[in-house]
GROMACS .gro file of C-alpha atoms in nm:
model
  300
    1PHE     CA    1  -3.739  -0.288   0.918
    2ALA     CA    2  -3.676   0.060   0.759
    3ALA     CA    3  -3.927   0.228   1.008
    4LEU     CA    4  -3.629   0.053   1.282
    5SER     CA    5  -3.331   0.224   1.072
    6PHE     CA    6  -3.508   0.522   1.067
    7ALA     CA    7  -3.587   0.517   1.483
    8GLY     CA    8  -3.212   0.395   1.504
    9PHE     CA    9  -3.136   0.722   1.323
   10ALA     CA   10  -3.328   0.986   1.470
   11SER     CA   11  -3.263   0.863   1.776
   12CYS     CA   12  -2.845   0.925   1.739
   13LEU     CA   13  -2.954   1.310   1.673
   14ALA     CA   14  -3.100   1.308   1.985
   15ASN     CA   15  -2.773   1.183   2.144
   16LYS     CA   16  -2.642   1.473   2.041
   17SER     CA   17  -2.793   1.722   2.240
   18PHE     CA   18  -2.666   1.481   2.572
   19ASN     CA   19  -2.336   1.468   2.395
   20ILE     CA   20  -2.140   1.718   2.301
   21GLY     CA   21  -1.898   1.601   1.992
   22THR     CA   22  -1.852   1.615   1.596
   23ILE     CA   23  -2.150   1.571   1.361
   24SER     CA   24  -1.970   1.339   1.113
   25SER     CA   25  -1.883   1.058   1.387
   26LEU     CA   26  -2.237   0.991   1.216
   27LYS     CA   27  -2.125   0.922   0.856
   28GLY     CA   28  -1.967   0.536   1.011
   29TYR     CA   29  -2.300   0.426   1.098
   30PHE     CA   30  -2.536   0.577   0.802
   31GLN     CA   31  -2.323   0.522   0.488
   32ALA     CA   32  -2.491   0.245   0.372
   33ILE     CA   33  -2.818   0.352   0.461
   34GLY     CA   34  -2.958   0.458   0.158
   35VAL     CA   35  -2.867   0.104   0.016
   36LEU     CA   36  -3.097  -0.038   0.265
   37PHE     CA   37  -3.382   0.135   0.197
   38ALA     CA   38  -3.315   0.051  -0.144
   39ILE     CA   39  -3.364  -0.301  -0.069
   40VAL     CA   40  -3.681  -0.244   0.143
   41TRP     CA   41  -3.901  -0.114  -0.082
   42PHE     CA   42  -3.767  -0.180  -0.485
   43ASN     CA   43  -4.036  -0.454  -0.591
   44TYR     CA   44  -3.732  -0.627  -0.734
   45THR     CA   45  -3.867  -0.916  -0.980
   46ASN     CA   46  -3.813  -1.339  -0.952
   47ALA     CA   47  -3.519  -1.261  -1.225
   48ASP     CA   48  -3.361  -0.909  -1.093
   49LEU     CA   49  -3.275  -1.169  -0.785
   50ARG     CA   50  -3.138  -1.425  -0.974
   51ARG     CA   51  -2.901  -1.161  -1.117
   52PHE     CA   52  -2.820  -1.029  -0.824
   53MET     CA   53  -2.730  -1.334  -0.693
   54THR     CA   54  -2.569  -1.426  -0.997
   55PHE     CA   55  -2.316  -1.110  -0.934
   56LEU     CA   56  -2.288  -1.164  -0.582
   57MET     CA   57  -2.121  -1.541  -0.679
   58TRP     CA   58  -1.852  -1.354  -0.989
   59LEU     CA   59  -1.801  -1.115  -0.693
   60THR     CA   60  -1.670  -1.458  -0.484
   61VAL     CA   61  -1.448  -1.552  -0.758
   62ILE     CA   62  -1.252  -1.286  -0.844
   63GLN     CA   63  -1.149  -1.218  -0.494
   64LEU     CA   64  -0.890  -1.458  -0.541
   65PRO     CA   65  -0.601  -1.240  -0.771
   66PHE     CA   66  -0.683  -1.005  -0.477
   67ILE     CA   67  -0.630  -1.317  -0.167
   68PHE     CA   68  -0.331  -1.445  -0.307
   69HIS     CA   69  -0.195  -1.088  -0.342
   70GLN     CA   70  -0.232  -1.044  -0.054
   71PHE     CA   71  -0.179  -1.461   0.130
   72PHE     CA   72   0.156  -1.428  -0.123
   73PHE     CA   73   0.302  -1.079  -0.068
   74LEU     CA   74   0.141  -0.831   0.231
   75VAL     CA   75   0.146  -1.111   0.508
   76PRO     CA   76   0.545  -1.155   0.501
   77LEU     CA   77   0.564  -0.775   0.532
   78ARG     CA   78   0.401  -0.803   0.778
   79SER     CA   79   0.520  -1.145   0.964
   80THR     CA   80   0.761  -0.900   1.191
   81LEU     CA   81   0.892  -0.812   1.529
   82ASP     CA   82   0.796  -0.455   1.478
   83TYR     CA   83   0.447  -0.513   1.329
   84ALA     CA   84   0.353  -0.794   1.652
   85SER     CA   85   0.481  -0.522   1.903
   86ARG     CA   86   0.216  -0.307   1.792
   87GLY     CA   87  -0.056  -0.610   1.816
   88ILE     CA   88  -0.072  -0.642   1.414
   89VAL     CA   89  -0.139  -0.974   1.334
   90ALA     CA   90   0.003  -1.060   1.001
   91ILE     CA   91  -0.273  -1.268   0.798
   92ASP     CA   92  -0.553  -0.990   0.923
   93ILE     CA   93  -0.466  -0.816   0.564
   94VAL     CA   94  -0.605  -1.137   0.396
   95SER     CA   95  -0.939  -0.928   0.298
   96GLY     CA   96  -0.929  -0.928  -0.077
   97THR     CA   97  -1.148  -0.617  -0.243
   98PHE     CA   98  -1.260  -0.512   0.126
   99GLY     CA   99  -0.990  -0.316   0.158
  100GLY     CA  100  -0.730  -0.286   0.465
  101LEU     CA  101  -0.451  -0.084   0.625
  102MET     CA  102  -0.050  -0.270   0.615
  103SER     CA  103  -0.062  -0.024   0.993
  104GLY     CA  104  -0.386  -0.208   1.062
  105GLY     CA  105  -0.614  -0.522   0.984
  106GLY     CA  106  -0.888  -0.548   0.715
  107ARG     CA  107  -1.225  -0.623   0.644
  108SER     CA  108  -1.181  -1.033   0.647
  109ILE     CA  109  -1.515  -1.054   0.814
  110ASP     CA  110  -1.680  -0.891   0.485
  111LEU     CA  111  -1.499  -1.113   0.253
  112ALA     CA  112  -1.611  -1.472   0.463
  113ILE     CA  113  -1.947  -1.350   0.509
  114LEU     CA  114  -1.962  -1.239   0.036
  115CYS     CA  115  -1.750  -1.630  -0.004
  116LEU     CA  116  -2.022  -1.850   0.238
  117VAL     CA  117  -2.323  -1.607   0.012
  118GLY     CA  118  -2.175  -1.691  -0.277
  119ALA     CA  119  -2.098  -2.109  -0.258
  120THR     CA  120  -2.450  -2.124  -0.073
  121TYR     CA  121  -2.593  -1.958  -0.397
  122ALA     CA  122  -2.384  -2.241  -0.607
  123GLY     CA  123  -2.499  -2.494  -0.407
  124ALA     CA  124  -2.924  -2.377  -0.418
  125ALA     CA  125  -2.879  -2.289  -0.777
  126TRP     CA  126  -2.712  -2.665  -0.883
  127ARG     CA  127  -2.981  -2.829  -0.635
  128ILE     CA  128  -3.243  -2.687  -0.889
  129GLY     CA  129  -3.127  -2.762  -1.208
  130ALA     CA  130  -2.971  -2.371  -1.259
  131LEU     CA  131  -2.568  -2.499  -1.283
  132SER     CA  132  -2.399  -2.782  -1.304
  133GLY     CA  133  -2.242  -3.013  -1.057
  134VAL     CA  134  -1.927  -2.935  -1.175
  135LYS     CA  135  -1.968  -2.538  -1.188
  136ALA     CA  136  -2.120  -2.522  -0.907
  137SER     CA  137  -1.821  -2.769  -0.697
  138LEU     CA  138  -1.510  -2.523  -0.882
  139VAL     CA  139  -1.734  -2.211  -0.684
  140VAL     CA  140  -1.737  -2.359  -0.402
  141VAL     CA  141  -1.420  -2.420  -0.388
  142ILE     CA  142  -1.283  -2.088  -0.520
  143ALA     CA  143  -1.530  -1.994  -0.248
  144LEU     CA  144  -1.341  -2.179   0.024
  145ILE     CA  145  -0.995  -2.053  -0.037
  146PRO     CA  146  -1.015  -1.676   0.106
  147ILE     CA  147  -1.194  -1.820   0.376
  148ALA     CA  148  -0.925  -2.079   0.375
  149VAL     CA  149  -0.630  -1.835   0.456
  150ALA     CA  150  -0.876  -1.518   0.636
  151GLU     CA  151  -0.859  -1.647   0.942
  152VAL     CA  152  -1.247  -1.585   1.054
  153LYS     CA  153  -1.328  -1.777   1.305
  154ILE     CA  154  -1.662  -1.649   1.301
  155VAL     CA  155  -1.728  -1.902   0.994
  156PHE     CA  156  -1.732  -2.206   1.278
  157PHE     CA  157  -2.068  -2.058   1.355
  158LEU     CA  158  -2.168  -1.966   0.966
  159ILE     CA  159  -2.069  -2.247   0.737
  160PRO     CA  160  -2.324  -2.476   0.957
  161VAL     CA  161  -2.569  -2.181   0.927
  162ALA     CA  162  -2.515  -2.230   0.603
  163VAL     CA  163  -2.558  -2.575   0.529
  164TYR     CA  164  -2.867  -2.570   0.737
  165ILE     CA  165  -3.041  -2.303   0.476
  166LEU     CA  166  -2.941  -2.530   0.207
  167MET     CA  167  -3.045  -2.799   0.345
  168ARG     CA  168  -3.333  -2.813   0.613
  169ASP     CA  169  -3.521  -2.919   0.316
  170LEU     CA  170  -3.400  -3.239   0.332
  171ALA     CA  171  -3.432  -3.297   0.737
  172ARG     CA  172  -3.713  -3.445   0.752
  173LYS     CA  173  -3.800  -3.605   0.369
  174TYR     CA  174  -3.391  -3.747   0.361
  175PRO     CA  175  -3.278  -3.698   0.732
  176VAL     CA  176  -2.937  -3.942   0.709
  177ARG     CA  177  -2.841  -3.746   0.343
  178PHE     CA  178  -2.920  -3.428   0.574
  179LEU     CA  179  -2.738  -3.510   0.861
  180LEU     CA  180  -2.438  -3.597   0.676
  181GLY     CA  181  -2.462  -3.286   0.547
  182ILE     CA  182  -2.384  -3.186   0.838
  183ALA     CA  183  -2.114  -3.394   0.980
  184SER     CA  184  -1.896  -3.304   0.632
  185SER     CA  185  -1.922  -2.958   0.715
  186PHE     CA  186  -1.792  -3.035   1.053
  187VAL     CA  187  -1.533  -3.208   0.942
  188LEU     CA  188  -1.438  -2.921   0.693
  189LEU     CA  189  -1.429  -2.692   0.978
  190ILE     CA  190  -1.166  -2.899   1.178
  191ALA     CA  191  -0.927  -2.859   0.847
  192ILE     CA  192  -1.037  -2.491   0.832
  193ALA     CA  193  -0.894  -2.451   1.240
  194ILE     CA  194  -0.613  -2.667   1.203
  195GLY     CA  195  -0.559  -2.412   0.853
  196TYR     CA  196  -0.568  -2.147   1.114
  197ALA     CA  197  -0.307  -2.279   1.338
  198LEU     CA  198  -0.040  -2.307   1.055
  199LEU     CA  199  -0.108  -1.948   0.901
  200PRO     CA  200   0.194  -1.766   0.868
  201GLY     CA  201   0.254  -1.451   1.069
  202ALA     CA  202   0.559  -1.339   1.357
  203GLU     CA  203   0.726  -1.620   1.550
  204SER     CA  204   0.583  -1.452   1.824
  205GLN     CA  205   0.223  -1.445   1.796
  206LYS     CA  206   0.186  -1.802   1.643
  207PRO     CA  207   0.079  -2.135   1.876
  208LYS     CA  208   0.362  -2.407   1.916
  209SER     CA  209   0.106  -2.664   1.869
  210PHE     CA  210  -0.298  -2.721   1.724
  211ALA     CA  211  -0.403  -2.770   2.094
  212ALA     CA  212  -0.229  -2.447   2.177
  213TYR     CA  213  -0.389  -2.259   1.895
  214ILE     CA  214  -0.776  -2.342   2.087
  215ASP     CA  215  -0.667  -2.274   2.412
  216ASP     CA  216  -0.512  -1.924   2.300
  217THR     CA  217  -0.856  -1.850   2.093
  218ILE     CA  218  -1.003  -1.951   2.352
  219ASN     CA  219  -0.856  -1.767   2.612
  220TYR     CA  220  -0.903  -1.370   2.448
  221ASN     CA  221  -1.252  -1.510   2.306
  222VAL     CA  222  -1.395  -1.572   2.647
  223GLY     CA  223  -1.137  -1.572   2.912
  224SER     CA  224  -0.868  -1.310   3.123
  225LYS     CA  225  -0.631  -1.307   2.808
  226GLY     CA  226  -0.675  -0.899   2.639
  227TYR     CA  227  -0.716  -0.926   2.213
  228GLY     CA  228  -0.416  -0.816   2.055
  229ASN     CA  229  -0.231  -0.530   2.213
  230ALA     CA  230  -0.583  -0.433   2.427
  231LYS     CA  231  -0.681  -0.482   2.807
  232LEU     CA  232  -1.028  -0.640   2.675
  233ASN     CA  233  -1.165  -0.901   2.464
  234ARG     CA  234  -1.492  -1.043   2.313
  235SER     CA  235  -1.636  -1.102   2.656
  236THR     CA  236  -1.443  -0.913   2.948
  237VAL     CA  237  -1.535  -0.635   2.738
  238TYR     CA  238  -1.930  -0.637   2.847
  239THR     CA  239  -1.816  -0.671   3.250
  240PHE     CA  240  -1.551  -0.366   3.220
  241TRP     CA  241  -1.871  -0.176   3.055
  242PHE     CA  242  -2.054  -0.284   3.347
  243ASN     CA  243  -1.873  -0.234   3.602
  244GLU     CA  244  -1.782   0.101   3.460
  245ASN     CA  245  -2.106   0.259   3.428
  246ILE     CA  246  -2.365   0.068   3.609
  247VAL     CA  247  -2.151   0.001   3.932
  248ASN     CA  248  -2.003   0.295   3.946
  249PHE     CA  249  -2.318   0.463   3.833
  250ASN     CA  250  -2.217   0.695   3.527
  251GLY     CA  251  -2.504   0.861   3.537
  252ILE     CA  252  -2.632   1.032   3.186
  253HIS     CA  253  -2.386   0.805   2.991
  254ALA     CA  254  -2.494   0.520   3.167
  255LEU     CA  255  -2.846   0.569   2.939
  256VAL     CA  256  -2.680   0.744   2.629
  257GLY     CA  257  -2.390   0.685   2.659
  258TYR     CA  258  -2.110   0.876   2.484
  259GLY     CA  259  -2.205   0.984   2.181
  260PRO     CA  260  -2.141   0.818   1.827
  261GLY     CA  261  -1.733   0.847   1.736
  262ALA     CA  262  -1.678   0.819   2.157
  263THR     CA  263  -1.473   0.494   2.068
  264PHE     CA  264  -1.343   0.580   1.808
  265THR     CA  265  -0.900   0.557   1.789
  266ASN     CA  266  -0.746   0.545   1.440
  267SER     CA  267  -0.852   0.843   1.300
  268SER     CA  268  -0.816   1.238   1.297
  269LEU     CA  269  -1.160   1.284   1.455
  270SER     CA  270  -1.081   1.083   1.756
  271GLU     CA  271  -0.812   1.272   1.923
  272LYS     CA  272  -1.000   1.403   2.165
  273SER     CA  273  -1.233   1.057   2.192
  274VAL     CA  274  -1.382   0.897   2.559
  275ALA     CA  275  -1.159   0.560   2.427
  276ASN     CA  276  -0.787   0.787   2.355
  277GLU     CA  277  -0.926   0.942   2.640
  278LYS     CA  278  -0.989   0.810   2.891
  279TYR     CA  279  -0.911   0.431   2.828
  280ARG     CA  280  -0.629   0.446   2.584
  281ALA     CA  281  -0.518   0.125   2.497
  282VAL     CA  282  -0.836  -0.078   2.663
  283GLY     CA  283  -0.979  -0.165   2.372
  284ILE     CA  284  -1.386  -0.023   2.503
  285GLY     CA  285  -1.502  -0.099   2.145
  286LEU     CA  286  -1.380  -0.421   2.067
  287THR     CA  287  -1.696  -0.567   1.966
  288GLY     CA  288  -2.030  -0.404   1.779
  289LEU     CA  289  -2.226  -0.381   2.106
  290SER     CA  290  -1.967  -0.279   2.300
  291SER     CA  291  -1.922   0.057   2.066
  292VAL     CA  292  -2.338   0.120   2.084
  293LEU     CA  293  -2.340   0.081   2.489
  294TRP     CA  294  -2.034   0.281   2.516
  295GLU     CA  295  -2.200   0.534   2.234
  296PHE     CA  296  -2.519   0.489   2.273
  297GLY     CA  297  -2.629   0.332   2.619
  298LEU     CA  298  -2.850   0.102   2.745
  299LEU     CA  299  -3.167   0.319   2.513
  300GLY     CA  300  -2.911   0.285   2.209
   0.00000   0.00000   0.00000
C-alpha cells in the first residue's frame, strides 16, 4: 500500500513535466497521504484499535445535531427555483460534520460511510459481548438517521456489504440466520429508497411518484440524462472520454491526461482548467475515475 502511494505521488510529479499547470493542484490528491502512511506503519495494539473504532462510533453519534440543523433549516433554504435552476439539489447539503457549501453540495458520501462503519462496529461489539443489545441497537438507529435523510445512493451497495462483513461467519454455521440478515437488509434498502423519493426539495426536481424516482435515478446513472445541469452522467462520462481521447486520437493526453487539476471547476485555480475552457458544463470530472482519466490518462 505504501509503495503504491509513493508511486502515485511520483507519477503525479512526473505528469507535471508533460502538463504545465499549478503545483498547488496536487494538494487535492495528497492532503491526507501522511495519515495513510501512519495507518500502514504504526504498530497498533488491540487496545489501540478498540479505542479508534469506539471513537468512530461516537463520531457517528454526534452527527445527529448537525444533521437535524442541515435538514430542517438549510434544506428549506435551498429548495427554491433559483437553486434548482443552477442544478443544486437541496438535500445535498446534509453532510454532518464533513462540510458543505450552500451554493454547491456537501460530503454526504463520507458521512454515510462513517455511519455505516459506526453501525457495523456496534453490531460487532454486541456479537462479542462488548456492548449490550440496547446500546448497540441505539447506535445503529442513530447511524441510520443520517443515511435516511442524506440521499446517498451508494448505501444500496454498502449496506449489504456491511451486513455480510458482520455476519459472514454465520453463512456456514447458521445459514437461515444469515439469509434472514441479508433479507432484512434488503427490506431496509427498500424503506430507504421510498424515503429518498419523499425527501424535500425544489418542486421542479422532485419526482411525481416512487416509480418516477427510480426511473430518474436509473436514467442519470446509466441512461442518457445528464447529472444535474451537466451534459454527462455517471456512465456517459466514460464513453465521452473514450471518444474524445481514443477515437479522436488525442496523442499524449490519452496517455498521460491534462495534468492534476484539469477537471477542477469551482476554485480560483481552475479558471483555465480543461473542464472550464474546453468542456464547460459538460461534467468531465463527474466521477473519481473519469477525473483520473482526464488528469492522468491511461497511465494514471
